[in-house]
Coordinates of C-alpha atoms in Angstrom, one line a residue:
Chain A
X589 CA 0.0 -0.2 0.0
X590 CA 2.8 2.5 0.9
X591 CA 4.4 3.9 -2.1
X592 CA 7.9 4.9 -0.7
X593 CA 8.2 7.2 -4.3
X594 CA 5.5 9.8 -3.1
X595 CA 6.5 9.8 0.8
X596 CA 7.6 13.3 0.1
X597 CA 4.0 14.3 -1.2
X598 CA 2.5 12.1 1.8
X599 CA 4.4 14.4 4.0
X600 CA 4.2 17.5 2.9
X601 CA 0.3 17.2 2.0
X602 CA -0.3 16.0 5.8
X603 CA 1.6 18.7 7.3
X604 CA -0.2 21.0 5.3
X605 CA -3.7 20.1 6.6
X606 CA -2.5 19.4 10.3
X607 CA -1.7 23.0 9.8
X608 CA -4.7 24.2 8.3
X609 CA -6.8 22.3 11.1
X610 CA -4.3 24.2 14.0
X611 CA -5.0 27.6 12.3
X612 CA -8.7 27.1 12.5
X613 CA -8.8 25.5 15.4
X614 CA -6.8 28.3 17.3
X615 CA -8.9 30.7 15.4
X616 CA -12.2 29.0 17.2
X617 CA -10.9 28.8 20.5
X618 CA -9.5 32.7 20.6
X619 CA -12.4 33.7 19.6
X620 CA -14.5 31.6 22.1
X621 CA -12.4 33.0 25.0
X622 CA -11.4 36.4 24.2
X623 CA -12.9 39.1 21.8
X624 CA -9.8 39.4 19.5
X625 CA -10.5 38.1 16.0
X626 CA -7.7 36.6 13.8
X627 CA -9.2 35.6 10.9
X628 CA -6.8 37.5 9.1
X629 CA -4.9 34.0 9.3
X630 CA -7.3 32.7 6.9
X631 CA -5.1 33.9 4.3
X632 CA -2.4 31.5 5.6
X633 CA -5.2 28.4 5.7
X634 CA -6.2 29.4 1.8
X635 CA -2.3 29.6 0.8
X636 CA -1.8 26.0 2.7
X637 CA -4.8 24.6 0.6
X638 CA -3.3 25.9 -3.0
X639 CA -0.1 24.0 -1.5
X640 CA -2.0 20.8 -0.2
X641 CA -4.1 20.9 -3.6
X642 CA -0.7 20.3 -5.2
X643 CA 1.0 18.4 -4.0
X644 CA -1.4 15.6 -3.2
X645 CA -2.8 16.1 -6.9
X646 CA 1.4 15.1 -7.7
X647 CA 0.8 11.9 -6.0
X648 CA -2.8 11.1 -7.7
X649 CA -2.0 12.1 -10.9
X650 CA 1.2 10.3 -11.2
X651 CA -0.3 6.8 -9.1
X652 CA -3.8 7.5 -11.7
X653 CA -5.8 8.2 -8.5
X654 CA -7.6 11.1 -10.3
X655 CA -10.4 10.9 -11.5
X656 CA -10.9 10.1 -14.9
X657 CA -13.8 8.2 -17.2
X658 CA -12.0 4.3 -17.8
X659 CA -15.3 2.6 -18.8
X660 CA -14.6 3.6 -22.6
X661 CA -10.9 3.3 -22.5
X662 CA -10.9 -0.6 -20.9
X663 CA -13.2 -1.6 -23.4
X664 CA -10.9 -0.7 -26.4
X665 CA -8.2 -2.9 -28.1
X666 CA -5.0 -3.0 -26.8
X667 CA -3.3 -0.6 -29.4
X668 CA -6.1 2.1 -29.1
X669 CA -6.1 1.6 -25.3
X670 CA -2.2 2.6 -25.2
X671 CA -3.1 5.4 -27.7
X672 CA -5.5 6.8 -25.1
X673 CA -2.8 6.4 -22.4
X674 CA -0.3 8.3 -24.1
X675 CA -2.7 10.7 -24.6
X676 CA -3.7 11.0 -21.1
X677 CA 0.1 11.7 -19.9
X678 CA 0.8 13.8 -22.8
X679 CA -2.5 16.2 -21.8
X680 CA -1.2 16.0 -18.0
X681 CA 2.3 16.7 -18.6
X682 CA 1.2 19.7 -21.3
X683 CA -1.0 21.2 -19.2
X684 CA 1.4 21.4 -16.0
X685 CA 4.4 22.5 -17.9
X686 CA 2.1 25.4 -19.1
X687 CA 1.2 26.2 -15.7
X688 CA 4.9 26.2 -14.6
X689 CA 5.4 28.9 -17.2
X690 CA 2.3 31.1 -17.1
X691 CA 2.3 30.6 -13.1
X692 CA 6.0 32.0 -13.3
X693 CA 5.2 34.7 -14.9
X694 CA 1.9 35.6 -13.1
X695 CA 4.1 35.1 -9.7
X696 CA 7.0 37.3 -11.6
X697 CA 4.5 40.3 -12.4
X698 CA 3.3 40.4 -8.7
X699 CA 6.8 40.8 -7.7
X700 CA 7.7 43.6 -10.7
X701 CA 4.3 45.3 -9.2
X702 CA 4.8 44.6 -5.7
X703 CA 0.9 43.6 -5.5
X704 CA 0.3 43.1 -1.7
X705 CA -2.6 40.3 -0.3
X706 CA -5.9 41.7 0.6
X707 CA -5.4 40.5 4.2
X708 CA -1.8 40.8 5.8
X709 CA -0.4 43.5 3.1
X710 CA 2.4 40.6 3.0
X711 CA 3.7 40.5 -0.6
X712 CA 1.0 38.3 -2.9
X713 CA 4.0 36.0 -5.0
X714 CA 5.2 34.6 -1.4
X715 CA 1.9 32.6 -2.2
X716 CA 1.6 32.5 -5.7
X717 CA 5.1 31.4 -6.5
X718 CA 4.1 27.6 -5.1
X719 CA 1.9 27.5 -7.9
X720 CA 4.6 27.5 -10.9
X721 CA 7.1 25.7 -8.6
X722 CA 4.4 22.9 -7.3
X723 CA 2.6 22.4 -11.0
X724 CA 6.6 21.6 -12.1
X725 CA 6.4 19.0 -9.7
X726 CA 3.6 17.3 -10.9
X727 CA 5.1 18.0 -14.4
X728 CA 7.8 15.7 -13.2
X729 CA 6.1 13.1 -11.4
X730 CA 3.7 12.4 -14.3
X731 CA 6.7 12.1 -16.2
X732 CA 8.4 9.6 -14.3
X733 CA 5.4 7.5 -14.0
X734 CA 5.0 7.4 -17.8
X735 CA 8.7 6.5 -18.1
X736 CA 7.8 3.5 -16.1
X737 CA 4.7 2.4 -17.4
X738 CA 6.1 2.7 -21.1
X739 CA 9.1 0.3 -20.0
X740 CA 6.6 -1.9 -18.4
X741 CA 4.0 -1.8 -21.4
X742 CA 7.1 -2.6 -23.8
X743 CA 7.6 -6.2 -22.5
Chain B
X1265 CA -19.1 27.8 -32.9
X1266 CA -18.1 27.9 -29.3
X1267 CA -19.9 25.2 -28.5
X1268 CA -19.6 22.9 -30.5
X1269 CA -15.3 23.7 -30.1
X1270 CA -15.8 23.4 -26.2
X1271 CA -17.4 19.5 -27.1
X1272 CA -14.5 19.1 -28.8
X1273 CA -12.0 20.4 -26.6
X1274 CA -13.4 18.7 -23.3
X1275 CA -15.9 15.8 -23.8
X1276 CA -13.5 14.0 -26.0
X1277 CA -10.3 14.2 -24.1
X1278 CA -12.0 13.0 -20.9
X1279 CA -13.6 9.8 -22.7
X1280 CA -10.5 9.0 -24.2
X1281 CA -9.7 9.0 -20.3
X1282 CA -7.9 12.0 -19.7
X1283 CA -8.0 13.0 -16.1
X1284 CA -11.2 15.6 -15.5
X1285 CA -9.1 17.9 -14.3
X1286 CA -6.4 18.4 -17.0
X1287 CA -9.4 18.2 -19.6
X1288 CA -11.0 21.2 -18.0
X1289 CA -7.8 23.0 -17.8
X1290 CA -6.7 22.2 -21.4
X1291 CA -10.4 23.2 -22.9
X1292 CA -10.3 26.6 -20.7
X1293 CA -7.0 27.4 -21.9
X1294 CA -8.1 26.4 -25.5
X1295 CA -10.5 28.4 -25.5
X1296 CA -8.8 31.3 -23.9
X1297 CA -6.1 31.2 -26.3
X1298 CA -8.5 30.8 -29.6
X1299 CA -10.4 34.1 -28.4
X1300 CA -7.3 35.6 -27.5
X1301 CA -8.3 36.5 -23.5
X1302 CA -4.7 36.4 -22.4
X1303 CA -3.2 33.0 -21.3
X1304 CA -2.1 34.6 -18.1
X1305 CA -6.2 34.1 -16.8
X1306 CA -5.3 30.3 -16.7
X1307 CA -2.8 30.4 -13.4
X1308 CA -5.1 33.1 -12.2
X1309 CA -8.6 31.5 -12.3
X1310 CA -6.9 28.5 -11.2
X1311 CA -5.2 30.2 -8.1
X1312 CA -7.8 32.2 -7.6
X1313 CA -10.5 29.1 -7.7
X1314 CA -8.9 27.3 -5.4
X1315 CA -8.1 30.0 -2.8
X1316 CA -11.3 30.7 -1.2
X1317 CA -13.0 30.5 2.4
X1318 CA -15.8 28.4 2.0
X1319 CA -13.8 25.6 0.4
X1320 CA -11.6 25.1 3.7
X1321 CA -14.4 23.1 4.5
X1322 CA -13.7 20.3 1.7
X1323 CA -10.6 18.7 3.4
X1324 CA -11.9 19.3 6.9
X1325 CA -14.8 17.7 6.4
X1326 CA -13.1 14.4 4.1
X1327 CA -10.8 14.6 7.4
X1328 CA -13.1 14.3 10.2
X1329 CA -15.0 11.3 8.1
X1330 CA -12.1 9.7 7.9
X1331 CA -10.9 9.9 11.5
X1332 CA -14.3 8.6 12.8
X1333 CA -14.4 5.6 10.1
X1334 CA -10.7 4.9 11.5
X1335 CA -11.3 4.6 15.0
X1336 CA -13.6 2.1 14.6
X1337 CA -17.2 4.1 15.3
X1338 CA -19.1 2.2 13.0
X1339 CA -18.7 -1.0 14.9
X1340 CA -19.6 0.4 17.9
X1341 CA -22.6 2.1 15.9
X1342 CA -23.4 -1.4 14.4
X1343 CA -23.1 -2.8 17.8
X1344 CA -25.5 -0.6 19.3
X1345 CA -28.1 -0.6 16.7
X1346 CA -28.7 -4.2 16.6
X1347 CA -29.1 -4.3 20.4
X1348 CA -31.9 -1.6 19.8
X1349 CA -33.4 -3.6 17.1
X1350 CA -33.1 -6.8 17.6
X1351 CA -32.9 -9.9 15.5
X1352 CA -35.6 -11.0 13.1
X1353 CA -35.6 -11.6 9.3
X1354 CA -34.1 -8.6 7.7
X1355 CA -32.9 -7.1 10.9
X1356 CA -29.4 -6.7 10.1
X1357 CA -30.3 -4.9 6.6
X1358 CA -32.2 -2.2 9.0
X1359 CA -29.3 -1.9 10.9
X1360 CA -27.0 -1.5 7.8
X1361 CA -29.0 1.4 6.8
X1362 CA -29.4 3.1 10.1
X1363 CA -25.7 3.0 10.7
X1364 CA -25.2 4.1 7.3
X1365 CA -27.3 7.2 7.8
X1366 CA -25.6 7.9 11.0
X1367 CA -21.9 7.9 9.6
X1368 CA -23.9 10.2 6.5
X1369 CA -24.0 12.5 9.5
X1370 CA -20.2 13.0 10.6
X1371 CA -18.7 12.4 7.3
X1372 CA -19.7 14.2 4.0
X1373 CA -18.8 11.5 1.1
X1374 CA -20.4 8.3 0.1
X1375 CA -18.0 5.8 -0.9
X1376 CA -15.3 6.2 2.4
X1377 CA -18.4 5.6 4.5
X1378 CA -19.7 2.7 2.2
X1379 CA -16.4 1.4 3.3
X1380 CA -16.2 1.4 6.9
X1381 CA -19.9 -0.1 7.1
X1382 CA -19.0 -2.6 4.2
X1383 CA -15.7 -3.9 6.4
X1384 CA -18.1 -4.4 9.6
X1385 CA -21.7 -5.4 8.2
X1386 CA -20.8 -8.0 5.5
X1387 CA -19.0 -10.6 7.5
X1388 CA -21.9 -10.7 10.1
X1389 CA -24.8 -10.4 7.4
X1390 CA -23.1 -13.3 5.5
X1391 CA -23.2 -15.5 8.9
X1392 CA -26.4 -14.6 9.4
X1393 CA -27.6 -16.2 5.7
X1394 CA -27.6 -12.9 3.7
X1395 CA -25.5 -13.4 0.5
X1396 CA -22.9 -11.1 0.2
X1397 CA -24.1 -9.8 -3.3
X1398 CA -27.1 -8.1 -1.4
X1399 CA -25.4 -6.8 1.6
X1400 CA -22.4 -4.7 -1.0
X1401 CA -25.5 -3.6 -2.9
X1402 CA -27.5 -2.5 -0.1
X1403 CA -24.5 -0.9 1.9
X1404 CA -23.3 1.0 -1.2
X1405 CA -27.0 2.4 -1.6
X1406 CA -27.0 3.6 1.9
X1407 CA -23.5 4.7 1.8
X1408 CA -24.4 6.9 -1.1
X1409 CA -27.0 8.9 0.8
X1410 CA -24.2 10.4 2.9
X1411 CA -24.3 13.3 0.4
X1412 CA -27.5 14.3 0.6
X1413 CA -27.5 13.9 4.5
X1414 CA -25.6 17.1 6.1
X1415 CA -22.4 17.4 6.0
X1416 CA -22.1 17.1 2.6
X1417 CA -19.0 17.7 0.7
X1418 CA -21.3 18.2 -2.5
X1419 CA -23.4 20.8 -0.9
X1420 CA -20.2 23.1 -0.3
X1421 CA -19.2 22.9 -3.4
X1422 CA -22.8 23.6 -4.5
X1423 CA -23.3 26.4 -2.5
X1424 CA -19.6 27.9 -3.7
X1425 CA -20.9 27.7 -7.5
X1426 CA -24.2 29.0 -6.1
X1427 CA -24.0 31.6 -3.9
X1428 CA -27.6 32.2 -3.2
X1429 CA -27.9 28.9 -1.7
X1430 CA -26.1 29.0 1.9
X1431 CA -24.3 26.1 3.2
X1432 CA -26.6 26.3 6.3
X1433 CA -29.9 26.4 4.1
X1434 CA -28.8 23.1 1.6
X1435 CA -27.0 21.2 5.0
X1436 CA -30.7 21.6 6.3
X1437 CA -32.6 21.2 3.4
X1438 CA -31.0 17.7 3.0
X1439 CA -31.7 16.3 5.8
X1440 CA -35.1 15.0 5.2
X1441 CA -34.7 14.2 1.8
X1442 CA -31.4 12.1 2.8
X1443 CA -33.6 9.8 5.5
X1444 CA -36.1 9.5 3.1
X1445 CA -33.8 8.3 0.7
X1446 CA -31.9 6.1 3.0
X1447 CA -35.4 4.7 4.3
X1448 CA -37.0 3.9 0.9
X1449 CA -33.9 1.2 0.6
X1450 CA -36.1 -0.6 3.8
X1451 CA -38.4 -1.7 1.5
X1452 CA -36.7 -3.9 -1.1
X1453 CA -34.8 -4.8 1.7
X1454 CA -36.9 -5.8 4.1
X1455 CA -39.2 -7.4 1.7
X1456 CA -36.4 -9.8 -0.3
X1457 CA -34.8 -10.6 3.6
X1458 CA -38.3 -11.9 4.5
X1459 CA -39.1 -13.4 0.8
X1460 CA -35.3 -15.4 1.2
X1461 CA -36.0 -16.1 5.0
X1462 CA -32.3 -14.3 5.3
X1463 CA -31.3 -13.5 9.1
X1464 CA -34.3 -16.1 10.6
X1465 CA -33.4 -18.3 13.1
X1466 CA -31.7 -15.9 15.7
X1467 CA -28.8 -17.7 17.4
X1468 CA -26.6 -15.3 18.6
X1469 CA -26.8 -13.5 21.6
X1470 CA -28.1 -9.9 21.6
X1471 CA -25.3 -7.6 22.7
X1472 CA -26.4 -6.1 26.0
X1473 CA -27.8 -2.5 25.5
X1474 CA -26.5 -0.5 28.2
X1475 CA -23.0 -1.5 27.6
X1476 CA -22.9 -0.8 23.6
X1477 CA -25.2 2.5 24.3
X1478 CA -22.0 3.5 26.5
X1479 CA -19.6 3.0 23.5
X1480 CA -21.9 4.1 20.2
X1481 CA -22.5 7.4 22.9
X1482 CA -19.0 8.8 21.6
X1483 CA -20.5 8.2 18.0
X1484 CA -23.6 9.5 18.5
X1485 CA -22.4 12.7 19.6
X1486 CA -20.7 13.6 16.5
X1487 CA -23.6 14.4 14.8
X1488 CA -25.0 16.5 17.0
X1489 CA -21.9 18.5 17.7
X1490 CA -21.4 19.2 13.8
X1491 CA -24.9 20.2 13.1
X1492 CA -25.7 21.5 16.8
X1493 CA -22.6 23.8 16.3
X1494 CA -23.8 25.3 12.6
X1495 CA -27.1 25.7 14.1
X1496 CA -26.3 27.8 16.7
X1497 CA -24.3 29.8 14.5
X1498 CA -21.4 29.3 16.8
X1499 CA -19.2 27.5 14.0
X1500 CA -18.8 28.6 10.3
X1501 CA -19.0 25.4 8.5
X1502 CA -15.0 25.2 8.5
X1503 CA -14.9 25.4 11.8
X1504 CA -17.5 23.0 12.5
X1505 CA -15.5 20.5 10.6
X1506 CA -12.4 21.0 12.1
X1507 CA -14.0 20.8 15.9
X1508 CA -14.9 17.3 14.6
X1509 CA -11.5 16.7 13.7
X1510 CA -10.3 17.4 17.0
X1511 CA -12.9 15.6 18.7
X1512 CA -12.8 12.7 16.7
X1513 CA -9.3 12.5 17.3
X1514 CA -9.9 12.8 21.1
X1515 CA -12.4 9.8 20.6
X1516 CA -10.1 7.9 18.7
X1517 CA -6.4 8.4 20.6
X1518 CA -7.9 8.5 24.5
X1519 CA -11.4 7.1 24.5
X1520 CA -11.3 4.1 22.0
X1521 CA -7.6 4.2 21.9
X1522 CA -7.9 2.4 18.4
X1523 CA -5.3 5.4 16.7
X1524 CA -1.8 5.0 17.1
X1525 CA 0.4 7.9 15.7
X1526 CA 1.3 5.8 12.4
X1527 CA -2.8 5.9 12.0
X1528 CA -2.9 9.4 12.1
X1529 CA 0.0 10.4 9.8
X1530 CA -1.4 7.8 7.3
X1531 CA -5.0 9.4 7.5
X1532 CA -3.7 13.1 7.3
X1533 CA -1.8 12.2 4.2
X1534 CA -4.8 9.9 2.4
X1535 CA -7.2 12.7 3.3
X1536 CA -4.9 15.5 1.7
X1537 CA -4.8 13.3 -1.3
X1538 CA -8.4 12.9 -1.5
X1539 CA -9.0 16.5 -0.7
X1540 CA -6.5 17.3 -3.4
X1541 CA -8.2 15.5 -6.2
X1542 CA -11.1 17.6 -5.5
X1543 CA -9.7 20.7 -5.0
X1544 CA -7.8 20.3 -8.1
X1545 CA -10.7 19.7 -10.3
X1546 CA -12.2 22.8 -8.6
X1547 CA -9.2 24.9 -9.6
X1548 CA -9.1 23.7 -13.1
X1549 CA -13.0 23.8 -13.5
X1550 CA -12.6 27.3 -12.9
X1551 CA -10.8 28.0 -15.9
X1552 CA -12.8 26.2 -17.9
X1553 CA -16.2 28.2 -16.3
X1554 CA -14.4 31.6 -16.2
X1555 CA -13.5 31.2 -20.4
X1556 CA -17.2 30.1 -20.9
X1557 CA -18.7 32.5 -19.3
X1558 CA -16.5 35.1 -20.6
X1559 CA -17.4 34.0 -23.8
X1560 CA -21.2 33.7 -23.1
X1561 CA -21.0 29.7 -24.0
X1562 CA -23.1 28.5 -21.1
X1563 CA -25.9 31.1 -21.8
X1564 CA -26.2 30.4 -25.1
X1565 CA -26.5 26.7 -24.3
X1566 CA -29.1 27.1 -21.6
X1567 CA -31.3 29.6 -23.5
X1568 CA -31.3 26.7 -26.5
X1569 CA -32.1 24.1 -23.9
X1570 CA -35.0 27.0 -22.0
X1571 CA -36.3 27.7 -25.8
X1572 CA -36.3 23.8 -26.3
X1573 CA -39.0 22.8 -23.7
X1574 CA -42.3 24.6 -23.3
X1575 CA -43.1 22.8 -20.3
X1576 CA -41.2 23.4 -16.9
X1577 CA -41.9 19.4 -15.7
X1578 CA -40.3 18.5 -19.4
X1579 CA -37.3 20.3 -18.8
X1580 CA -37.4 19.1 -15.4
X1581 CA -37.5 15.7 -16.6
X1582 CA -34.8 15.8 -19.4
X1583 CA -32.4 17.2 -16.4
X1584 CA -33.4 14.7 -13.9
X1585 CA -32.4 11.9 -17.0
X1586 CA -29.4 14.2 -18.1
X1587 CA -28.0 13.9 -14.4
X1588 CA -28.7 10.2 -13.8
X1589 CA -26.7 9.2 -16.6
X1590 CA -23.3 11.6 -15.6
X1591 CA -23.6 10.1 -12.1
X1592 CA -23.5 6.9 -14.1
X1593 CA -19.8 7.7 -14.8
X1594 CA -18.7 10.4 -12.4
X1595 CA -18.8 11.7 -8.9
X1596 CA -21.2 14.7 -7.5
X1597 CA -18.7 17.4 -7.5
X1598 CA -17.3 16.9 -10.3
X1599 CA -20.6 16.7 -12.1
X1600 CA -21.9 20.2 -10.5
X1601 CA -18.7 21.5 -11.7
X1602 CA -19.5 20.4 -15.6
X1603 CA -23.1 20.8 -15.8
X1604 CA -24.0 24.0 -13.1
X1605 CA -22.6 26.8 -15.3
X1606 CA -25.6 25.6 -17.8
X1607 CA -28.2 24.2 -15.2
X1608 CA -28.5 27.6 -13.3
X1609 CA -29.2 29.9 -15.7
X1610 CA -32.2 27.3 -16.6
X1611 CA -33.2 26.8 -13.2
X1612 CA -33.6 30.7 -13.0
X1613 CA -35.6 31.1 -15.9
X1614 CA -37.8 28.4 -14.8
X1615 CA -38.2 30.2 -11.4
X1616 CA -36.9 27.2 -9.5
X1617 CA -35.6 27.3 -5.9
X1618 CA -32.1 26.9 -5.7
X1619 CA -31.6 25.1 -2.7
X1620 CA -34.2 22.7 -3.7
X1621 CA -32.5 22.2 -7.0
X1622 CA -29.5 21.3 -5.3
X1623 CA -31.1 18.9 -2.7
X1624 CA -32.6 17.0 -6.1
X1625 CA -29.6 17.2 -8.1
X1626 CA -27.4 16.0 -5.2
X1627 CA -30.0 12.9 -5.0
X1628 CA -29.7 12.0 -8.5
X1629 CA -26.3 12.1 -8.2
X1630 CA -26.2 9.8 -5.0
X1631 CA -28.5 7.3 -7.2
X1632 CA -25.2 7.0 -9.6
X1633 CA -23.0 6.6 -7.2
X1634 CA -24.2 2.9 -6.9
X1635 CA -26.0 2.4 -10.1
X1636 CA -23.8 -0.2 -12.5
X1637 CA -22.2 -0.2 -14.7
X1638 CA -20.2 2.5 -13.1
X1639 CA -20.8 2.7 -9.4
X1640 CA -18.3 4.0 -7.3
X1641 CA -19.4 3.0 -3.6
X1642 CA -20.6 -0.2 -5.5
X1643 CA -17.3 -0.8 -6.6
X1644 CA -15.8 -0.8 -3.6
X1645 CA -18.3 -2.7 -1.3
X1646 CA -18.2 -5.6 -3.8
X1647 CA -14.5 -5.4 -3.5
X1648 CA -14.9 -5.8 0.2
X1649 CA -17.4 -8.6 0.2
X1650 CA -15.2 -10.2 -3.2
X1651 CA -18.0 -10.8 -5.1
X1652 CA -18.1 -9.5 -8.3
X1653 CA -20.3 -6.2 -9.9
X1654 CA -22.3 -8.1 -11.7
X1655 CA -23.7 -10.7 -9.3
X1656 CA -25.0 -7.8 -7.1
X1657 CA -26.9 -6.0 -10.0
X1658 CA -30.6 -8.4 -9.4
X1659 CA -30.4 -6.9 -6.1
X1660 CA -29.3 -3.3 -6.8
X1661 CA -31.8 -2.5 -9.4
X1662 CA -34.4 -2.9 -6.5
X1663 CA -32.9 -0.5 -4.8
X1664 CA -32.2 1.8 -7.8
X1665 CA -35.9 2.0 -8.1
X1666 CA -36.4 2.2 -4.7
X1667 CA -34.3 5.5 -4.3
X1668 CA -35.7 6.8 -7.8
X1669 CA -39.3 6.6 -5.7
X1670 CA -37.9 9.2 -3.1
X1671 CA -36.4 11.0 -5.8
X1672 CA -39.8 11.8 -7.3
X1673 CA -41.5 12.7 -4.0
X1674 CA -38.7 15.3 -3.7
X1675 CA -39.0 16.6 -6.9
X1676 CA -43.2 16.6 -6.7
X1677 CA -43.1 17.7 -3.3
X1678 CA -40.4 20.6 -2.6
X1679 CA -41.9 21.3 0.6
X1680 CA -39.9 18.0 2.1
X1681 CA -36.9 19.7 1.0
X1682 CA -37.7 23.7 1.9
X1683 CA -39.7 22.9 5.2
X1684 CA -36.7 22.8 7.5
X1685 CA -34.4 25.4 6.4
X1686 CA -37.5 28.1 6.2
X1687 CA -38.4 26.2 9.9
X1688 CA -34.9 27.1 11.3
X1689 CA -34.9 30.6 9.1
X1690 CA -32.4 30.6 6.8

């Protein structure tokens, strides 16, 4: 069951989720006992959720656990099925490579124009820079899984 | 031209097995590129689509449900309910449905529920003479109602896409129809059990009532905490879920002592991945939705459908048929993201209540989760029971019909959904 090759993603995903829990729980407790609200920390929770989405998806895409319709593909002859698999892999790598490039441009623009975050007034690129970095992680993971798939398929 | 392109760029890759999130992102990106809207809209919308405060409730409810399931709440609820209802032909079918309903009140998604109940109930039901293919079908069907019974991840997503329908209103509206959908399964389940004599000739001693209540009370309190906290206005949905997580960890580590450090790490890692899949689809669907809305594609399709049907009943019937068909292939959240941009303008043009519409949609999609051939919940329970999906069909068909009956009631009498939220003042 345990896939050692996705240990990093599992750890980072679990950590982000635990941090979101702690921030939200602290909010409830502090608000309940004092009048003080530090709801502005929502900004951290939301940024962590974006990180969670990308690290969790890296393992899910690579291991074929992302939502997809396999009902039709499984009923195709072998050659067509392999062609569909190649299409799915190419599409995934292509999309996340594009997100890496475009996301980097988005983060760079925010850095250049010194965009600040709405809640805490921190530089927005601190948050958005994770999108291209982790999109690259997904592209690399899917490429790696595709490499192993085709090595196995040839045999 | 746009509608045709959209189908070419989205539906064909999706049918060919491209992951849903990727198909939506690429189709959205292709539309944006073709219309020259500026490709930076792709990462901007993907980021903004995920970074929304209400969506935080999704990983929290997924985590809370998983903690309760792994901590052995299901087993204790089964013992308690069995002690209450006794042992007679069909009694275990009743237990399975009631426990699934209670777990649905803790977790927000069907397949995980079905897995937890199946692991406990299928062996117990087999010992009392129920065929595994029947038990697997019944538990898959009962577990599917978790997305209708609050709390529900599906309703949270619906609310983010349809802000007029708030999460508390949807949760309240789902309660009666969800219970109705689960109880509707009892008609075929009890009838089949009696007819075949499953569970006849009681031999096992009844579990002691008070001890099983004392053990189960920790699990029984969970829906009260979640729904009560929401109702009192003490918590937002996200906070209610986090309180449920803390409570679940407390019960699992200190009361039942079933969760060890290793289990907790595994639960967090798995909940993170399941949440990531849902959130990635939401993020890339918002690229798709932004492109489609900016170019007016969805409105165009909606107007065409409204123009087709002079009679609202016919349009409603058509929508139900589309939802049932879509539910055969995909889960509820995915279908919301694909179809809501088109369906909401239709519902508004018809003057339908959007809370009721959400409940109706969700029951449809719950039915899809256990209708062969592509039934997510049923695949899981059949695998746990070690039987083929085909062998369950002869039983499941009756349960599909029963829940269609419950759906028809909610469609014909919208008050079943709308009475409670109005009563609570949402």
